[in-house]
Short mmCIF file of C-alpha atoms in Angstrom, two decimals:
data_model
loop_
_atom_site.label_atom_id
_atom_site.label_comp_id
_atom_site.label_asym_id
_atom_site.label_seq_id
_atom_site.Cartn_x
_atom_site.Cartn_y
_atom_site.Cartn_z
CA MET A 17 -65.61 -30.75 21.29
CA LYS A 18 -63.29 -29.42 23.70
CA PHE A 19 -61.42 -30.75 26.79
CA PHE A 20 -62.60 -30.85 30.20
CA GLY A 21 -61.13 -32.26 33.16
CA TYR A 22 -57.87 -32.59 34.76
CA VAL A 23 -58.76 -32.93 38.75
CA VAL A 24 -62.38 -30.70 38.52
CA GLY A 25 -64.95 -32.87 38.69
CA LEU A 26 -66.46 -32.91 35.48
CA ALA A 27 -69.93 -32.75 37.82
CA LEU A 28 -69.57 -28.93 37.47
CA LEU A 29 -70.68 -29.24 33.17
CA SER A 30 -74.28 -29.27 34.54
CA ALA A 31 -74.10 -27.34 37.71
CA GLN A 32 -72.48 -24.80 35.42
CA ALA A 33 -75.13 -25.03 32.45
CA ALA A 34 -77.47 -22.59 35.05
CA ALA A 35 -75.56 -20.88 37.32
CA ILE A 36 -73.61 -19.19 34.28
CA THR A 37 -74.17 -16.28 32.14
CA PRO A 38 -71.82 -16.04 29.46
CA PRO A 39 -70.92 -12.29 27.99
CA ALA A 40 -72.71 -11.35 24.28
CA GLY A 41 -69.40 -13.14 22.49
CA ALA A 42 -69.59 -17.08 24.27
CA GLN A 43 -73.76 -17.10 24.28
CA SER A 44 -73.79 -18.95 20.74
CA LEU A 45 -71.34 -21.98 21.58
CA THR A 46 -72.40 -25.08 23.13
CA ALA A 47 -72.45 -27.79 25.55
CA CYS A 48 -69.55 -30.47 23.07
CA SER A 49 -71.46 -33.48 22.89
CA ASP A 50 -67.87 -35.33 24.03
CA VAL A 51 -65.68 -34.46 26.16
CA ILE A 52 -61.83 -36.00 26.83
CA VAL A 53 -60.13 -35.49 30.33
CA ARG A 54 -56.71 -34.90 30.78
CA LYS A 55 -54.15 -37.32 32.74
CA GLU A 56 -51.33 -36.10 34.55
CA VAL A 57 -48.08 -38.07 32.51
CA ARG A 58 -46.96 -40.19 34.54
CA SER A 59 -51.10 -42.08 35.03
CA LEU A 60 -51.14 -42.06 31.43
CA SER A 61 -51.12 -46.58 30.30
CA THR A 62 -48.32 -47.31 28.18
CA SER A 63 -50.21 -47.67 25.05
CA GLU A 64 -51.95 -43.94 26.05
CA TRP A 65 -48.32 -42.78 26.09
CA ASN A 66 -47.08 -44.52 23.16
CA ALA A 67 -50.45 -43.19 20.91
CA TYR A 68 -49.26 -39.54 22.29
CA LYS A 69 -45.30 -40.11 21.50
CA SER A 70 -46.84 -41.56 18.04
CA ALA A 71 -48.99 -38.53 17.36
CA ALA A 72 -46.36 -35.43 18.07
CA ASN A 73 -44.33 -37.42 16.06
CA ALA A 74 -46.13 -37.59 13.63
CA ALA A 75 -46.40 -33.61 14.27
CA PHE A 76 -43.22 -33.39 13.99
CA ASN A 77 -42.38 -34.62 10.91
CA ASP A 78 -45.17 -32.07 9.68
CA ARG A 79 -43.09 -29.29 10.81
CA TRP A 80 -46.08 -28.01 13.44
CA LEU A 81 -43.41 -28.00 16.16
CA ASP A 82 -41.36 -25.51 14.19
CA TRP A 83 -44.71 -23.80 12.86
CA PHE A 84 -46.38 -23.74 16.67
CA GLY A 85 -42.32 -21.63 17.38
CA PHE A 86 -42.93 -19.60 14.94
CA LEU A 87 -45.80 -18.33 16.11
CA HIS A 88 -44.80 -17.87 19.58
CA ASP A 89 -41.61 -16.54 18.91
CA ARG A 90 -43.86 -13.21 16.76
CA ILE A 91 -46.23 -13.29 19.22
CA ALA A 92 -44.17 -13.53 22.48
CA LEU A 93 -44.46 -9.44 23.99
CA THR A 94 -48.44 -9.82 23.32
CA ILE A 95 -48.33 -13.48 24.74
CA HIS A 96 -47.11 -12.41 28.19
CA GLY A 97 -47.18 -10.37 30.85
CA ASN A 98 -50.32 -9.19 30.48
CA SER A 99 -54.26 -10.57 30.85
CA MET A 100 -53.39 -12.25 27.97
CA PHE A 101 -51.25 -14.85 29.09
CA LEU A 102 -53.57 -17.47 30.09
CA VAL A 103 -56.54 -17.90 27.94
CA TYR A 104 -53.77 -17.18 24.57
CA HIS A 105 -51.74 -20.23 26.05
CA ARG A 106 -54.98 -22.29 26.61
CA ALA A 107 -55.80 -21.62 22.84
CA LEU A 108 -52.28 -22.93 21.84
CA THR A 109 -52.55 -25.60 24.04
CA ARG A 110 -55.91 -26.81 21.97
CA ASP A 111 -54.86 -26.17 19.33
CA TYR A 112 -51.79 -28.32 19.26
CA GLU A 113 -54.00 -30.92 20.64
CA LYS A 114 -56.47 -30.59 17.88
CA ILE A 115 -54.02 -31.13 15.42
CA LEU A 116 -52.47 -34.65 17.86
CA ARG A 117 -55.58 -36.02 17.96
CA GLY A 118 -56.16 -35.64 13.80
CA TYR A 119 -53.76 -38.39 13.34
CA ASP A 120 -55.13 -40.24 16.42
CA SER A 121 -58.41 -39.32 17.84
CA SER A 122 -57.38 -41.11 20.98
CA VAL A 123 -54.66 -38.60 21.96
CA VAL A 124 -55.60 -36.01 24.53
CA VAL A 125 -52.28 -33.80 25.99
CA PRO A 126 -51.62 -34.78 29.31
CA TYR A 127 -50.09 -32.73 32.07
CA TRP A 128 -47.36 -32.82 33.80
CA ASN A 129 -47.60 -31.59 37.17
CA ALA A 130 -44.67 -29.97 38.16
CA MET A 131 -44.96 -29.41 41.30
CA VAL A 132 -44.61 -32.33 42.48
CA ASP A 133 -41.47 -33.01 41.21
CA TYR A 134 -40.34 -29.42 42.99
CA GLN A 135 -37.09 -30.69 45.71
CA HIS A 136 -35.56 -32.75 42.65
CA PRO A 137 -36.97 -31.54 39.04
CA ASP A 138 -34.25 -33.24 37.30
CA GLN A 139 -34.49 -36.64 38.54
CA SER A 140 -38.54 -36.11 37.51
CA PRO A 141 -38.87 -39.29 35.27
CA ILE A 142 -40.53 -37.59 32.90
CA PHE A 143 -37.08 -37.03 31.27
CA SER A 144 -36.01 -40.35 31.15
CA ALA A 145 -34.59 -41.94 28.19
CA ASP A 146 -37.56 -43.73 28.17
CA ASN A 147 -40.03 -40.43 27.64
CA LEU A 148 -39.35 -36.92 27.19
CA GLY A 149 -34.98 -37.03 27.55
CA GLY A 150 -32.93 -35.01 29.77
CA ASN A 151 -30.27 -31.99 30.17
CA GLY A 152 -28.93 -31.64 26.39
CA GLY A 153 -24.47 -32.97 26.20
CA SER A 154 -21.48 -30.42 25.41
CA ASP A 155 -23.18 -29.41 22.85
CA GLY A 156 -26.83 -28.88 24.08
CA CYS A 157 -28.39 -31.47 22.52
CA VAL A 158 -31.23 -33.50 23.98
CA THR A 159 -29.57 -37.15 23.34
CA GLY A 160 -32.78 -39.45 24.62
CA GLY A 161 -36.02 -39.01 25.06
CA LEU A 162 -39.58 -38.90 22.53
CA ALA A 163 -37.64 -35.31 20.91
CA SER A 164 -34.01 -36.96 20.51
CA ASP A 165 -33.72 -37.07 16.78
CA TRP A 166 -35.31 -34.00 15.81
CA LYS A 167 -34.19 -31.75 13.69
CA TYR A 168 -35.62 -28.44 13.87
CA VAL A 169 -35.65 -25.64 11.26
CA TYR A 170 -37.07 -23.14 13.30
CA PRO A 171 -35.26 -20.54 14.14
CA ASP A 172 -32.02 -22.42 12.26
CA ALA A 173 -31.62 -25.69 11.37
CA HIS A 174 -31.03 -27.82 15.13
CA CYS A 175 -31.64 -30.49 17.74
CA LEU A 176 -33.21 -29.88 20.27
CA ARG A 177 -31.48 -28.38 23.15
CA ARG A 178 -31.94 -27.45 26.17
CA LYS A 179 -28.73 -26.39 29.08
CA TYR A 180 -30.09 -27.05 32.61
CA SER A 181 -29.61 -23.93 35.27
CA SER A 182 -27.30 -25.47 37.24
CA GLY A 183 -25.36 -27.59 35.56
CA SER A 184 -26.13 -31.10 35.41
CA THR A 185 -28.94 -30.25 38.03
CA MET A 186 -31.80 -28.01 38.10
CA PRO A 187 -32.61 -25.85 41.37
CA ALA A 188 -35.71 -26.27 43.62
CA TRP A 189 -38.97 -24.88 42.38
CA HIS A 190 -42.09 -23.75 43.35
CA SER A 191 -44.05 -26.66 45.42
CA PRO A 192 -47.72 -27.73 45.68
CA GLU A 193 -48.74 -25.64 48.61
CA PHE A 194 -46.98 -22.89 47.43
CA LEU A 195 -49.31 -22.85 43.76
CA THR A 196 -51.47 -23.50 46.80
CA HIS A 197 -51.30 -20.55 48.84
CA VAL A 198 -51.20 -18.81 45.14
CA MET A 199 -54.43 -20.07 43.83
CA GLN A 200 -56.21 -19.10 47.94
CA SER A 201 -54.98 -16.32 47.90
CA SER A 202 -55.81 -14.93 44.31
CA THR A 203 -59.19 -13.16 43.97
CA THR A 204 -58.83 -12.16 40.71
CA TYR A 205 -57.64 -13.15 37.51
CA ALA A 206 -55.22 -10.64 37.27
CA ALA A 207 -53.82 -11.94 40.88
CA LEU A 208 -53.53 -15.59 39.73
CA ARG A 209 -52.19 -14.42 36.00
CA ALA A 210 -48.92 -12.94 37.53
CA GLY A 211 -48.77 -15.62 40.50
CA ILE A 212 -49.33 -18.28 38.00
CA GLU A 213 -46.28 -16.94 35.11
CA ASN A 214 -44.13 -15.33 37.90
CA SER A 215 -44.00 -18.58 39.03
CA ILE A 216 -43.53 -22.51 38.65
CA HIS A 217 -44.15 -21.87 35.05
CA GLY A 218 -41.04 -18.71 34.63
CA ALA A 219 -39.53 -21.52 36.31
CA VAL A 220 -39.61 -24.61 34.40
CA HIS A 221 -38.93 -22.97 31.23
CA LEU A 222 -35.93 -20.83 32.78
CA ALA A 223 -33.92 -24.10 34.46
CA LEU A 224 -34.48 -26.28 31.41
CA GLY A 225 -33.05 -24.30 29.34
CA GLY A 226 -32.58 -24.39 26.08
CA ASP A 227 -34.84 -23.82 23.54
CA MET A 228 -37.38 -23.50 26.27
CA ASP A 229 -35.96 -20.22 27.73
CA THR A 230 -36.41 -19.16 24.85
CA MET A 231 -39.36 -17.38 22.74
CA TYR A 232 -40.00 -20.57 20.70
CA SER A 233 -40.06 -23.36 23.13
CA PRO A 234 -42.89 -24.59 21.75
CA VAL A 235 -40.57 -26.42 20.01
CA ASP A 236 -40.28 -28.73 22.42
CA PRO A 237 -42.34 -31.33 23.73
CA ILE A 238 -41.85 -30.79 27.45
CA PHE A 239 -43.81 -26.96 26.62
CA TRP A 240 -47.05 -29.08 25.93
CA VAL A 241 -46.81 -30.48 29.06
CA HIS A 242 -46.00 -27.91 30.94
CA HIS A 243 -48.69 -25.68 29.29
CA ALA A 244 -51.57 -28.31 30.23
CA ASN A 245 -50.73 -28.23 33.97
CA ILE A 246 -50.79 -24.18 33.93
CA ASP A 247 -54.27 -24.30 33.05
CA ARG A 248 -54.80 -27.35 34.93
CA LEU A 249 -54.66 -24.98 37.67
CA TYR A 250 -56.27 -21.95 36.18
CA ALA A 251 -59.52 -23.95 34.81
CA GLN A 252 -59.00 -25.44 38.49
CA TRP A 253 -59.03 -22.31 40.33
CA GLN A 254 -62.00 -21.31 38.25
CA ALA A 255 -63.67 -24.30 39.11
CA VAL A 256 -63.55 -22.75 42.67
CA SER A 257 -66.21 -20.42 41.74
CA PRO A 258 -67.53 -20.76 38.05
CA GLU A 259 -70.46 -18.35 38.78
CA ASP A 260 -67.76 -15.49 39.02
CA ARG A 261 -65.11 -17.07 37.85
CA THR A 262 -65.48 -18.66 34.77
CA TYR A 263 -65.55 -15.20 32.74
CA MET A 264 -63.71 -13.36 35.30
CA MET A 265 -60.39 -10.92 33.58
CA ASP A 266 -59.70 -8.11 34.92
CA GLY A 267 -55.57 -6.66 34.84
CA VAL A 268 -54.72 -4.81 31.38
CA ALA A 269 -54.46 -5.91 27.70
CA PRO A 270 -51.73 -6.51 25.36
CA ASP A 271 -51.87 -2.37 24.36
CA ASN A 272 -51.85 -1.13 28.20
CA SER A 273 -56.12 -1.25 28.13
CA PRO A 274 -58.10 -2.71 30.64
CA ALA A 275 -58.57 -6.22 29.24
CA ASP A 276 -61.70 -7.05 29.06
CA VAL A 277 -63.84 -10.89 27.69
CA ASN A 278 -63.45 -9.91 24.71
CA MET A 279 -60.53 -8.34 23.86
CA LEU A 280 -59.42 -10.42 20.62
CA LEU A 281 -56.92 -13.58 21.97
CA THR A 282 -53.66 -12.73 19.60
CA GLY A 283 -53.11 -12.90 16.01
CA THR A 284 -57.01 -14.01 16.06
CA THR A 285 -60.58 -12.49 15.70
CA LYS A 286 -61.59 -14.44 18.82
CA PRO A 287 -62.85 -12.38 21.90
CA ALA A 288 -60.93 -14.57 24.69
CA CYS A 289 -65.16 -15.23 25.89
CA THR A 290 -64.71 -18.30 23.79
CA VAL A 291 -62.50 -19.91 25.55
CA MET A 292 -62.60 -18.95 29.07
CA ARG A 293 -65.72 -22.30 29.73
CA LEU A 294 -64.32 -25.56 29.62
CA GLY A 295 -66.50 -28.08 28.15
CA TYR A 296 -67.85 -24.71 25.28
CA GLY A 297 -66.71 -24.39 21.72
CA ASP A 298 -64.56 -25.88 19.79
#
């Protein structure tokens, strides 16, 4: 089963089936029998949010956050600044989601539409003590929210750390209109990747600071809802022209060779094309 959702219409599942010819590496993938939909974090019910937090706590206790931080840190240079970025982080977010669903099959990773909060990011309800917590204190430690009592072991023993880039606040970042322009003006995968990675993606990481401003940033639970949103933007762009964009791949691979759908996701034996079509695969 693979997720398919966001604001991309579920009707596209049937429409795409007739219109898209998968490359050789993806021809064996079958349509999912059980489709899950990611919701914006603010639209979750209390029970859905509590279930998500419970599963995230269980994953932390089993050291999955440390593992993902370690993994992301070790391969960071190969999954940023090139065409691996969107497809690898799609697979990474899905892997985390599958782990959470192992604790509770009702759980789906929500996305955080950070653009909604662009004018005053630090005032977003996601940073409340009832949600994912806010700025770190004088020692950098976050004292409220889901991870307030989490103690990590990678890369050393530490609390969840954040340090807003403007002290007690975060600067305004990219608006919905800006991202709409990026998506409408990007006619190639490479252009979309650069437009997203170098705007809202990087802005959120840098503004939160602390652990989010490191390459082991998956230790921060904000990472996952942020990257679910990055993947949503990629999915929206694909859905504009599924026949052309579902398996569009260009730009450069991590080794600076031309990127293509058969390049292997870093550290795996899976071609990129196995994660490019939502609603197919695992």
